[in-house]
Amino acid sequence: MASVKQFQVTFDCADPERVARFWCEVLGYAVPPAPEGFATWEEFNRSLPPEDRGSWFACADPAGVGPRLFFQRVPEGKVAKNRVHLDVRAGTGLVGEERLTTLEAECARLVALGAVRVRLLPADDDNESCIVMQDIEGNEFCLD
């Protein structure tokens, strides 16, 4: 049996490029070069039929370590809680007040990018604190 070597995470959304560029800023990811034969993504999009323009976008870890993120336009809006979400690991290895201070600083940076703070999940006997947030289209993620 072959083992999986790579995977990508796919988001359904209304505005793929906008959401992809948000996640590039959050994660330090980059937009890949435009497809071969096109100088820019805008030029590529203009080559498509009108109904397909802007229907998808992607971003990738420039170090090649993290998964590629793919964003595809869907007609319906988000109506329920995500079944899968990203954990943005800003406080790995930190505990107590040092962790909360780090998470709050990163939360402020992400809110300035358009994210929404939902709630703080305080530390308990099993887990350290994390902050539940939403991206610019309302998809939940944890600042962990």
mmCIF file of C-alpha atoms in Angstrom:
data_model
loop_
_atom_site.group_PDB
_atom_site.id
_atom_site.type_symbol
_atom_site.label_atom_id
_atom_site.label_comp_id
_atom_site.label_asym_id
_atom_site.label_seq_id
_atom_site.Cartn_x
_atom_site.Cartn_y
_atom_site.Cartn_z
ATOM 1 C CA MET A 1 0.000 0.000 0.000
ATOM 2 C CA ALA A 2 1.398 3.408 -0.986
ATOM 3 C CA SER A 3 1.643 6.090 1.671
ATOM 4 C CA VAL A 4 0.332 9.621 1.185
ATOM 5 C CA LYS A 5 3.203 12.066 0.796
ATOM 6 C CA GLN A 6 1.372 15.354 0.319
ATOM 7 C CA PHE A 7 -2.098 16.787 0.715
ATOM 8 C CA GLN A 8 -3.859 20.082 0.162
ATOM 9 C CA VAL A 9 -6.654 21.659 2.153
ATOM 10 C CA THR A 10 -9.578 22.892 0.047
ATOM 11 C CA PHE A 11 -11.928 25.698 1.094
ATOM 12 C CA ASP A 12 -15.345 26.337 -0.434
ATOM 13 C CA CYS A 13 -15.880 30.097 -0.553
ATOM 14 C CA ALA A 14 -17.486 32.994 -2.404
ATOM 15 C CA ASP A 15 -14.314 34.911 -3.349
ATOM 16 C CA PRO A 16 -11.360 32.518 -3.765
ATOM 17 C CA GLU A 17 -8.644 35.090 -4.420
ATOM 18 C CA ARG A 18 -9.651 37.298 -1.491
ATOM 19 C CA VAL A 19 -9.752 34.356 0.933
ATOM 20 C CA ALA A 20 -6.472 32.924 -0.413
ATOM 21 C CA ARG A 21 -4.676 36.242 0.000
ATOM 22 C CA PHE A 22 -6.008 36.488 3.578
ATOM 23 C CA TRP A 23 -4.550 33.050 4.407
ATOM 24 C CA CYS A 24 -1.255 34.003 2.721
ATOM 25 C CA GLU A 25 -0.970 36.853 5.219
ATOM 26 C CA VAL A 26 -2.003 34.691 8.180
ATOM 27 C CA LEU A 27 0.422 31.862 7.438
ATOM 28 C CA GLY A 28 3.246 33.562 5.553
ATOM 29 C CA TYR A 29 2.261 31.619 2.435
ATOM 30 C CA ALA A 30 2.753 32.829 -1.127
ATOM 31 C CA VAL A 31 0.642 32.908 -4.249
ATOM 32 C CA PRO A 32 2.220 30.579 -6.821
ATOM 33 C CA PRO A 33 3.263 31.979 -10.205
ATOM 34 C CA ALA A 34 0.536 32.367 -12.812
ATOM 35 C CA PRO A 35 0.034 29.337 -15.105
ATOM 36 C CA GLU A 36 2.579 28.877 -17.872
ATOM 37 C CA GLY A 37 2.006 31.254 -20.756
ATOM 38 C CA PHE A 38 0.511 34.007 -18.565
ATOM 39 C CA ALA A 39 2.382 36.902 -16.971
ATOM 40 C CA THR A 40 -0.185 37.412 -14.192
ATOM 41 C CA TRP A 41 -3.202 35.729 -12.628
ATOM 42 C CA GLU A 42 -5.323 38.603 -13.935
ATOM 43 C CA GLU A 43 -4.198 37.808 -17.489
ATOM 44 C CA PHE A 44 -4.966 34.116 -16.908
ATOM 45 C CA ASN A 45 -8.463 34.935 -15.601
ATOM 46 C CA ARG A 46 -9.208 37.134 -18.624
ATOM 47 C CA SER A 47 -8.477 34.117 -20.846
ATOM 48 C CA LEU A 48 -11.267 32.076 -19.219
ATOM 49 C CA PRO A 49 -14.972 32.112 -20.061
ATOM 50 C CA PRO A 50 -16.740 34.729 -17.903
ATOM 51 C CA GLU A 51 -18.436 32.104 -15.702
ATOM 52 C CA ASP A 52 -15.053 30.540 -14.817
ATOM 53 C CA ARG A 53 -13.157 33.742 -14.025
ATOM 54 C CA GLY A 54 -12.058 33.871 -10.413
ATOM 55 C CA SER A 55 -13.487 30.415 -9.712
ATOM 56 C CA TRP A 56 -10.384 29.194 -7.874
ATOM 57 C CA PHE A 57 -7.125 30.370 -6.348
ATOM 58 C CA ALA A 58 -4.353 28.739 -4.353
ATOM 59 C CA CYS A 59 -1.475 29.528 -2.050
ATOM 60 C CA ALA A 60 1.468 27.512 -0.826
ATOM 61 C CA ASP A 61 4.119 27.414 1.856
ATOM 62 C CA PRO A 62 7.215 28.952 0.233
ATOM 63 C CA ALA A 63 9.377 26.546 2.275
ATOM 64 C CA GLY A 64 7.430 23.597 0.848
ATOM 65 C CA VAL A 65 6.683 22.212 4.312
ATOM 66 C CA GLY A 66 3.005 23.021 4.888
ATOM 67 C CA PRO A 67 0.121 21.865 2.715
ATOM 68 C CA ARG A 68 -1.059 23.786 -0.326
ATOM 69 C CA LEU A 69 -4.330 25.630 0.283
ATOM 70 C CA PHE A 70 -6.884 25.613 -2.531
ATOM 71 C CA PHE A 71 -9.936 27.888 -2.637
ATOM 72 C CA GLN A 72 -12.891 27.180 -4.909
ATOM 73 C CA ARG A 73 -15.958 29.277 -5.544
ATOM 74 C CA VAL A 74 -19.268 27.685 -4.630
ATOM 75 C CA PRO A 75 -22.725 29.239 -5.071
ATOM 76 C CA GLU A 76 -24.009 28.612 -1.562
ATOM 77 C CA GLY A 77 -22.880 30.521 1.516
ATOM 78 C CA LYS A 78 -21.589 29.004 4.726
ATOM 79 C CA VAL A 79 -24.540 27.848 6.842
ATOM 80 C CA ALA A 80 -23.093 25.570 9.542
ATOM 81 C CA LYS A 81 -20.017 25.036 11.659
ATOM 82 C CA ASN A 82 -16.964 23.717 9.802
ATOM 83 C CA ARG A 83 -16.439 19.958 10.014
ATOM 84 C CA VAL A 84 -12.696 20.546 9.618
ATOM 85 C CA HIS A 85 -10.737 23.614 10.650
ATOM 86 C CA LEU A 86 -7.169 24.876 10.740
ATOM 87 C CA ASP A 87 -5.254 25.374 13.970
ATOM 88 C CA VAL A 88 -2.841 28.274 13.555
ATOM 89 C CA ARG A 89 -0.024 27.329 15.946
ATOM 90 C CA ALA A 90 1.160 30.667 17.361
ATOM 91 C CA GLY A 91 1.697 29.577 20.975
ATOM 92 C CA THR A 92 3.345 26.178 20.623
ATOM 93 C CA GLY A 93 5.323 25.323 23.750
ATOM 94 C CA LEU A 94 4.081 28.333 25.720
ATOM 95 C CA VAL A 95 1.900 28.106 28.825
ATOM 96 C CA GLY A 96 -0.024 30.402 31.131
ATOM 97 C CA GLU A 97 0.255 34.160 30.769
ATOM 98 C CA GLU A 98 3.117 33.942 28.257
ATOM 99 C CA ARG A 99 0.885 31.872 25.979
ATOM 100 C CA LEU A 100 -2.116 34.184 26.403
ATOM 101 C CA THR A 101 0.010 37.263 25.676
ATOM 102 C CA THR A 102 1.353 35.656 22.489
ATOM 103 C CA LEU A 103 -2.111 34.522 21.362
ATOM 104 C CA GLU A 104 -3.645 37.935 22.040
ATOM 105 C CA ALA A 105 -0.916 39.693 20.029
ATOM 106 C CA GLU A 106 -1.430 37.331 17.079
ATOM 107 C CA CYS A 107 -5.207 37.698 17.416
ATOM 108 C CA ALA A 108 -4.862 41.489 17.111
ATOM 109 C CA ARG A 109 -2.744 41.068 13.948
ATOM 110 C CA LEU A 110 -5.322 38.734 12.392
ATOM 111 C CA VAL A 111 -8.267 40.975 13.320
ATOM 112 C CA ALA A 112 -6.477 43.800 11.477
ATOM 113 C CA LEU A 113 -6.425 41.511 8.403
ATOM 114 C CA GLY A 114 -10.205 40.989 8.632
ATOM 115 C CA ALA A 115 -10.501 37.963 10.929
ATOM 116 C CA VAL A 116 -13.105 37.929 13.707
ATOM 117 C CA ARG A 117 -12.398 36.879 17.277
ATOM 118 C CA VAL A 118 -15.151 34.510 18.453
ATOM 119 C CA ARG A 119 -14.115 33.482 21.963
ATOM 120 C CA LEU A 120 -11.271 32.497 24.235
ATOM 121 C CA LEU A 121 -11.194 28.869 25.327
ATOM 122 C CA PRO A 122 -9.336 29.061 28.656
ATOM 123 C CA ALA A 123 -6.847 26.437 29.767
ATOM 124 C CA ASP A 124 -8.229 23.439 31.649
ATOM 125 C CA ASP A 125 -6.793 20.209 33.049
ATOM 126 C CA ASP A 126 -6.195 18.790 29.539
ATOM 127 C CA ASN A 127 -5.572 21.724 27.175
ATOM 128 C CA GLU A 128 -3.822 25.058 27.051
ATOM 129 C CA SER A 129 -5.767 28.192 26.072
ATOM 130 C CA CYS A 130 -6.715 28.923 22.486
ATOM 131 C CA ILE A 131 -8.754 31.562 20.691
ATOM 132 C CA VAL A 132 -11.545 30.568 18.312
ATOM 133 C CA MET A 133 -11.660 32.889 15.305
ATOM 134 C CA GLN A 134 -13.278 33.233 11.880
ATOM 135 C CA ASP A 135 -11.611 34.121 8.597
ATOM 136 C CA ILE A 136 -12.965 36.796 6.263
ATOM 137 C CA GLU A 137 -15.791 34.530 5.049
ATOM 138 C CA GLY A 138 -16.732 33.148 8.464
ATOM 139 C CA ASN A 139 -14.766 29.867 8.416
ATOM 140 C CA GLU A 140 -13.746 28.937 11.933
ATOM 141 C CA PHE A 141 -10.134 28.353 12.909
ATOM 142 C CA CYS A 142 -8.273 28.180 16.197
ATOM 143 C CA LEU A 143 -5.385 30.342 17.217
ATOM 144 C CA ASP A 144 -3.517 27.761 19.231
#
